[in-house]
């Protein structure tokens, strides 16, 4: 199920699929944040909380 998830750009009138590899990854004790840059110039950030 999760293998089929794909991040898409949510900028107005874009909806392009974002790259598989993030441009930037930040990890700390709270979890992980990934930043993806779309060719349109918009940046999308995803957040995953760390498992307890």
Coordinates of C-alpha atoms in Angstrom, one line a residue:
X1 CA 0.0 0.0 0.0
X2 CA 2.6 2.6 1.0
X3 CA 4.8 1.6 -1.9
X4 CA 2.3 3.2 -4.2
X5 CA 2.3 6.6 -2.4
X6 CA 3.8 9.4 -4.4
X7 CA 4.3 13.0 -3.2
X8 CA 3.0 15.6 -5.6
X9 CA 3.5 19.4 -5.8
X10 CA 0.5 21.3 -4.4
X11 CA 1.4 24.6 -5.9
X12 CA -1.4 26.3 -7.9
X13 CA -1.9 24.5 -11.2
X14 CA 1.2 22.3 -10.9
X15 CA 0.5 18.8 -9.4
X16 CA 3.8 17.4 -10.7
X17 CA 5.1 14.3 -9.1
X18 CA 8.0 15.2 -6.8
X19 CA 11.4 13.5 -7.0
X20 CA 12.0 10.3 -5.0
X21 CA 15.1 11.8 -3.3
X22 CA 14.6 14.9 -1.1
X23 CA 16.8 18.0 -1.6
X24 CA 17.3 18.2 2.2
X25 CA 16.8 15.9 5.2
X26 CA 16.7 16.9 8.8
X27 CA 16.6 14.3 11.6
X28 CA 16.3 14.8 15.4
X29 CA 14.8 12.9 18.3
X30 CA 11.3 14.0 17.3
X31 CA 11.6 12.5 13.8
X32 CA 12.5 13.4 10.3
X33 CA 11.7 16.3 7.9
X34 CA 12.3 16.1 4.2
X35 CA 12.2 19.0 1.7
X36 CA 11.5 18.4 -2.0
X37 CA 11.9 21.0 -4.6
X38 CA 9.6 21.0 -7.6
X39 CA 10.8 22.2 -11.0
X40 CA 8.1 24.9 -10.7
X41 CA 10.1 26.3 -7.8
X42 CA 7.7 25.3 -4.9
X43 CA 9.1 23.4 -1.9
X44 CA 7.2 20.7 -0.2
X45 CA 8.1 19.5 3.3
X46 CA 7.1 16.2 4.8
X47 CA 7.3 15.2 8.4
X48 CA 7.5 11.8 10.0
X49 CA 7.5 11.4 13.8
X50 CA 9.9 9.0 15.4
X51 CA 8.5 5.8 16.8
X52 CA 8.5 5.5 20.6

